[in-house]
C-alpha positions as a LaTeX table, in Angstrom:
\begin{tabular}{lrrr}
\hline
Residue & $x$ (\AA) & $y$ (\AA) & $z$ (\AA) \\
\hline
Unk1 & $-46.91$ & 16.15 & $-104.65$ \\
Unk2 & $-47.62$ & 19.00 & $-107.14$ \\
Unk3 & $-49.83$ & 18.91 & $-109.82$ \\
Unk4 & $-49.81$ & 22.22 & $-112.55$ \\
Unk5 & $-52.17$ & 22.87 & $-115.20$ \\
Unk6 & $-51.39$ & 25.87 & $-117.25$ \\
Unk7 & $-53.15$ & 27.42 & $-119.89$ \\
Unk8 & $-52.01$ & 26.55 & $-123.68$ \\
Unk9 & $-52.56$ & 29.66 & $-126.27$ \\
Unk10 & $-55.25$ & 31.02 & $-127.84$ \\
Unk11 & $-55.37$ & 31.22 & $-131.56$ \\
Unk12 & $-54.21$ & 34.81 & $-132.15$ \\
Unk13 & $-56.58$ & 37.67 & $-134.15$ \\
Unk14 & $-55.74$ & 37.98 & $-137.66$ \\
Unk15 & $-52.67$ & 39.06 & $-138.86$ \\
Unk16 & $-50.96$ & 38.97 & $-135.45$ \\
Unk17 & $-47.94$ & 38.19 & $-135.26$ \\
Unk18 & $-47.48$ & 35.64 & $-132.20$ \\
Unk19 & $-50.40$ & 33.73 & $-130.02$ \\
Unk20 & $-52.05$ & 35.26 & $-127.46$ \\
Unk21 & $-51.79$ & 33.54 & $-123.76$ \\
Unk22 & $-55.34$ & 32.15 & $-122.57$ \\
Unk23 & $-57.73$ & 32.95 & $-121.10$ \\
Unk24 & $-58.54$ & 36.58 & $-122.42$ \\
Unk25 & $-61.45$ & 37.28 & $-120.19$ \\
Unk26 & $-62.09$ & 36.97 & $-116.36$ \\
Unk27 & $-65.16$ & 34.19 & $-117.77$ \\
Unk28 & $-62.39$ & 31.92 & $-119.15$ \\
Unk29 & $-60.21$ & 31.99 & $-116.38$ \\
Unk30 & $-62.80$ & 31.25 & $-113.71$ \\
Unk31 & $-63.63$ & 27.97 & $-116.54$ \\
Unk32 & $-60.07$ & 27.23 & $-115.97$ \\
Unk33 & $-60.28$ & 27.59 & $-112.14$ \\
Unk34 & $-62.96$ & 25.60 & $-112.08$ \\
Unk35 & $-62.05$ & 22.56 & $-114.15$ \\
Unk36 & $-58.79$ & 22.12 & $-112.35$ \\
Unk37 & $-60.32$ & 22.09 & $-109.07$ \\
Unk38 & $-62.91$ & 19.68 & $-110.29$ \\
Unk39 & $-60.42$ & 17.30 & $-112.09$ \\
Unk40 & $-58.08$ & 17.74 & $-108.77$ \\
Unk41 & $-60.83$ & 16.59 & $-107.02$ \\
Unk42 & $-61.70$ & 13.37 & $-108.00$ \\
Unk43 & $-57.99$ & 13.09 & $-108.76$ \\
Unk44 & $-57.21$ & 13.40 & $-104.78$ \\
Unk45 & $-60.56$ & 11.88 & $-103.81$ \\
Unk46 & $-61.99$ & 15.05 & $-102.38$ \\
Unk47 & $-64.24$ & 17.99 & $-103.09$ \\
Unk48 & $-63.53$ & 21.68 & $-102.31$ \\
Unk49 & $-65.99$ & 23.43 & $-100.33$ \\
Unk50 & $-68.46$ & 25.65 & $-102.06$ \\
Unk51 & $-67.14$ & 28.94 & $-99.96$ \\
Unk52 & $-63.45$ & 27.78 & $-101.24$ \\
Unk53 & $-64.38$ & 27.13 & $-104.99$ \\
Unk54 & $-66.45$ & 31.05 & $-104.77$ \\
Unk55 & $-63.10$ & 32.54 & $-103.17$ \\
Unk56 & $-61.02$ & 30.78 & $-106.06$ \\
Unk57 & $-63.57$ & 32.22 & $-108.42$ \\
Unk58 & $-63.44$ & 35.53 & $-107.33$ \\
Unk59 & $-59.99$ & 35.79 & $-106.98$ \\
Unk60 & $-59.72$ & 34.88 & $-110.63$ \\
Unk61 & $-61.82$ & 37.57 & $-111.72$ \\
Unk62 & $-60.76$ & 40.27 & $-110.23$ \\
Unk63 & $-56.90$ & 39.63 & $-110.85$ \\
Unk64 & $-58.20$ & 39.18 & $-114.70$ \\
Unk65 & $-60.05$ & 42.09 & $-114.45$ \\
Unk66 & $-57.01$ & 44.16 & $-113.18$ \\
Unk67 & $-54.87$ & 42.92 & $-115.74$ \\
Unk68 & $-57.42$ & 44.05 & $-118.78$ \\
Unk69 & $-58.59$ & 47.38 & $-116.56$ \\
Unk70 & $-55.64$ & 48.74 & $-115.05$ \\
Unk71 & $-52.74$ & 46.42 & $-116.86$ \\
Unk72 & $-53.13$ & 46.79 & $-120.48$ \\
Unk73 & $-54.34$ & 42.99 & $-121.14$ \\
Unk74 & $-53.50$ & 39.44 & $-119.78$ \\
Unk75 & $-50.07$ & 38.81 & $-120.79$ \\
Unk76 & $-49.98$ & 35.42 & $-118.48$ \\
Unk77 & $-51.94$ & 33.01 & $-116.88$ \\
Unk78 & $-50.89$ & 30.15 & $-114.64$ \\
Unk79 & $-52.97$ & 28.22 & $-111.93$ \\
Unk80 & $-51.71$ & 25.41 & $-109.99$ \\
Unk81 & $-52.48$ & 23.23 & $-107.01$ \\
Unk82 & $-49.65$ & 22.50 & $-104.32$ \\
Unk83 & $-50.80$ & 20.56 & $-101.75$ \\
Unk84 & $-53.71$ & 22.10 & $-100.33$ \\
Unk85 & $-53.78$ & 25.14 & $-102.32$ \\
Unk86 & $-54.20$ & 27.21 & $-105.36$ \\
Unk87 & $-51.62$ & 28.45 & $-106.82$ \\
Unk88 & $-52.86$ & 31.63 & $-109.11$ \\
Unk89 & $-50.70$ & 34.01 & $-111.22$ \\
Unk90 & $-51.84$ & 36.45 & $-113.69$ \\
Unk91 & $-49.31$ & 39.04 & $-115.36$ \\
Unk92 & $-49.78$ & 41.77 & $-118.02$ \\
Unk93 & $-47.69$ & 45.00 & $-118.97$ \\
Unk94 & $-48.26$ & 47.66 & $-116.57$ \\
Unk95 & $-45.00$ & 47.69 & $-114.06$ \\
Unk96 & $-47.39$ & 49.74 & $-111.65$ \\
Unk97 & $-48.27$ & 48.04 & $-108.18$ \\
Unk98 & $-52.14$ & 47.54 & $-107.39$ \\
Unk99 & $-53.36$ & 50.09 & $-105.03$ \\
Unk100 & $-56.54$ & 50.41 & $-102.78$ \\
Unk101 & $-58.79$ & 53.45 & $-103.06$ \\
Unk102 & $-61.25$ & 54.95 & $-100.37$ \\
Unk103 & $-64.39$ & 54.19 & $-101.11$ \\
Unk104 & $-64.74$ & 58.38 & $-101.70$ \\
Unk105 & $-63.10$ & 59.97 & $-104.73$ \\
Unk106 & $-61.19$ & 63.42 & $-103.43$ \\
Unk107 & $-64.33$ & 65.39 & $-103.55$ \\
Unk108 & $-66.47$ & 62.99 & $-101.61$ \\
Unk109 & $-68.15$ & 60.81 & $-104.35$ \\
Unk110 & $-68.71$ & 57.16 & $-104.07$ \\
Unk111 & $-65.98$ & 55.40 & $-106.33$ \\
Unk112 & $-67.31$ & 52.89 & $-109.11$ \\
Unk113 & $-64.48$ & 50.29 & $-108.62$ \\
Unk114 & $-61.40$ & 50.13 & $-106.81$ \\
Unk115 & $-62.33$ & 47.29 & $-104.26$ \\
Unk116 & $-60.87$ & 44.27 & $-106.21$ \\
Unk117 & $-57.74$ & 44.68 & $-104.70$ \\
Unk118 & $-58.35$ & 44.27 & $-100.94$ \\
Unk119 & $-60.93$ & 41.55 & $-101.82$ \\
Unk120 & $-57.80$ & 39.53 & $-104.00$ \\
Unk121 & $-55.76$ & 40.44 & $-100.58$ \\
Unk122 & $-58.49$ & 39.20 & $-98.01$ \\
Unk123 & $-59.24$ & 36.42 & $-99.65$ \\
Unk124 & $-55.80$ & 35.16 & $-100.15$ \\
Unk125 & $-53.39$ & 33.33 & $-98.09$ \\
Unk126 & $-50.26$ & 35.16 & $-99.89$ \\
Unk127 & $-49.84$ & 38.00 & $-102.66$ \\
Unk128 & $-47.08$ & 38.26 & $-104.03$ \\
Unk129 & $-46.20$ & 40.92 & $-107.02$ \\
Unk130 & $-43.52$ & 40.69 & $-109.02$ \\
Unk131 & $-41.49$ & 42.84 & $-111.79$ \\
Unk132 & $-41.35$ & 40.61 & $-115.22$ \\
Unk133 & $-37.80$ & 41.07 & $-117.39$ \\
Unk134 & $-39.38$ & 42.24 & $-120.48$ \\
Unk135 & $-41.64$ & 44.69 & $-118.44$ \\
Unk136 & $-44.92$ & 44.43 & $-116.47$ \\
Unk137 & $-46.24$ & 42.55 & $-113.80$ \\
Unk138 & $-47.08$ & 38.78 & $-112.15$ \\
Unk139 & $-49.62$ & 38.41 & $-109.40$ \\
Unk140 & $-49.87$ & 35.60 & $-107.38$ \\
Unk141 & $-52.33$ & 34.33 & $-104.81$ \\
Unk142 & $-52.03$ & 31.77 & $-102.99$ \\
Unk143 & $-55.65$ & 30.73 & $-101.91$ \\
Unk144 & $-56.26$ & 27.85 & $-99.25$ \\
Unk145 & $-58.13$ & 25.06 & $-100.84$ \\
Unk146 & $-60.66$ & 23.75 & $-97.63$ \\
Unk147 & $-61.78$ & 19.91 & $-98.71$ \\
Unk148 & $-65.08$ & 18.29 & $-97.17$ \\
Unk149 & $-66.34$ & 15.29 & $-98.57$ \\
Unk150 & $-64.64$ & 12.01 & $-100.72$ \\
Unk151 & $-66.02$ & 11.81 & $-104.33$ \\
Unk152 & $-68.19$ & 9.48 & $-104.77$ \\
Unk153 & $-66.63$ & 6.16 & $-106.39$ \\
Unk154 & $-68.03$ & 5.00 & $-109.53$ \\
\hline
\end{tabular}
């Protein structure tokens, strides 16, 4: 059985001229991470570890992140949960693949960023990147959902 929750729009700035796709920062889409697996929860009658519910956290932000650093904004946002797992897809406009760096910039200096990337990769089951029609990119992870405990009946 699949269950999908996606994101409805945001209301748009002034003057624009169509609504922007939610969420628009790497805070709202762990919120959205985080209430799905929390309703899916007590919908299924069980709880996500706490190491799980961090990796689907951090996997949020940093493919967020991406999008608004590297991607010229959050175009797309999807999250579902298929079976036992999550089901994450964020696309904006940049038709440019992620890339790791070395830790060391060409002259030997310790990089600021550029470890989001293999984290998203490590952490996930599956990445899959994909060109969009009108230009840009989707990334998806796939991260394994590991359950422990019932919820408790009311």
């Amino acid at each position: 059985m699949s269950e999908k929750y996606r994101t409805g729009t945001t209301r748009s700035p002034a003057g624009a001229g169509r609504p922007r796709p939610g969420p628009r920062s790497p805070a709202e889409a762990r919120g959205v991470v985080r209430r799905l697996l929390s309703e899916q929860s007590c919908t299924r009658g069980t709880v996500c570890t706490p190491d799980t519910l961090s990796d689907a956290l951090l996997v949020a932000s940093e493919l967020t992140t991406n999008a608004m650093l590297h991607g010229g904004g959050i175009t797309g946002f999807d999250v579902e949960v298929i079976g036992r797992n999550l089901h994450l897809s964020v696309s904006d406009r940049e038709p440019r693949r992620p890339v790791a760096l070395t830790p060391l910039d060409r002259h030997g200096r310790h990089r600021c960023g550029g470890r989001g990337w293999p984290i998203v990769c490590r952490l996930s089951r599956t990445v899959q990147v994909t060109d969009l029609p009108s230009g840009g990119k989707r990334v998806t992870a796939v991260i394994p959902l590991s359950v422990t405990a019932e919820c408790a009946s009311p």
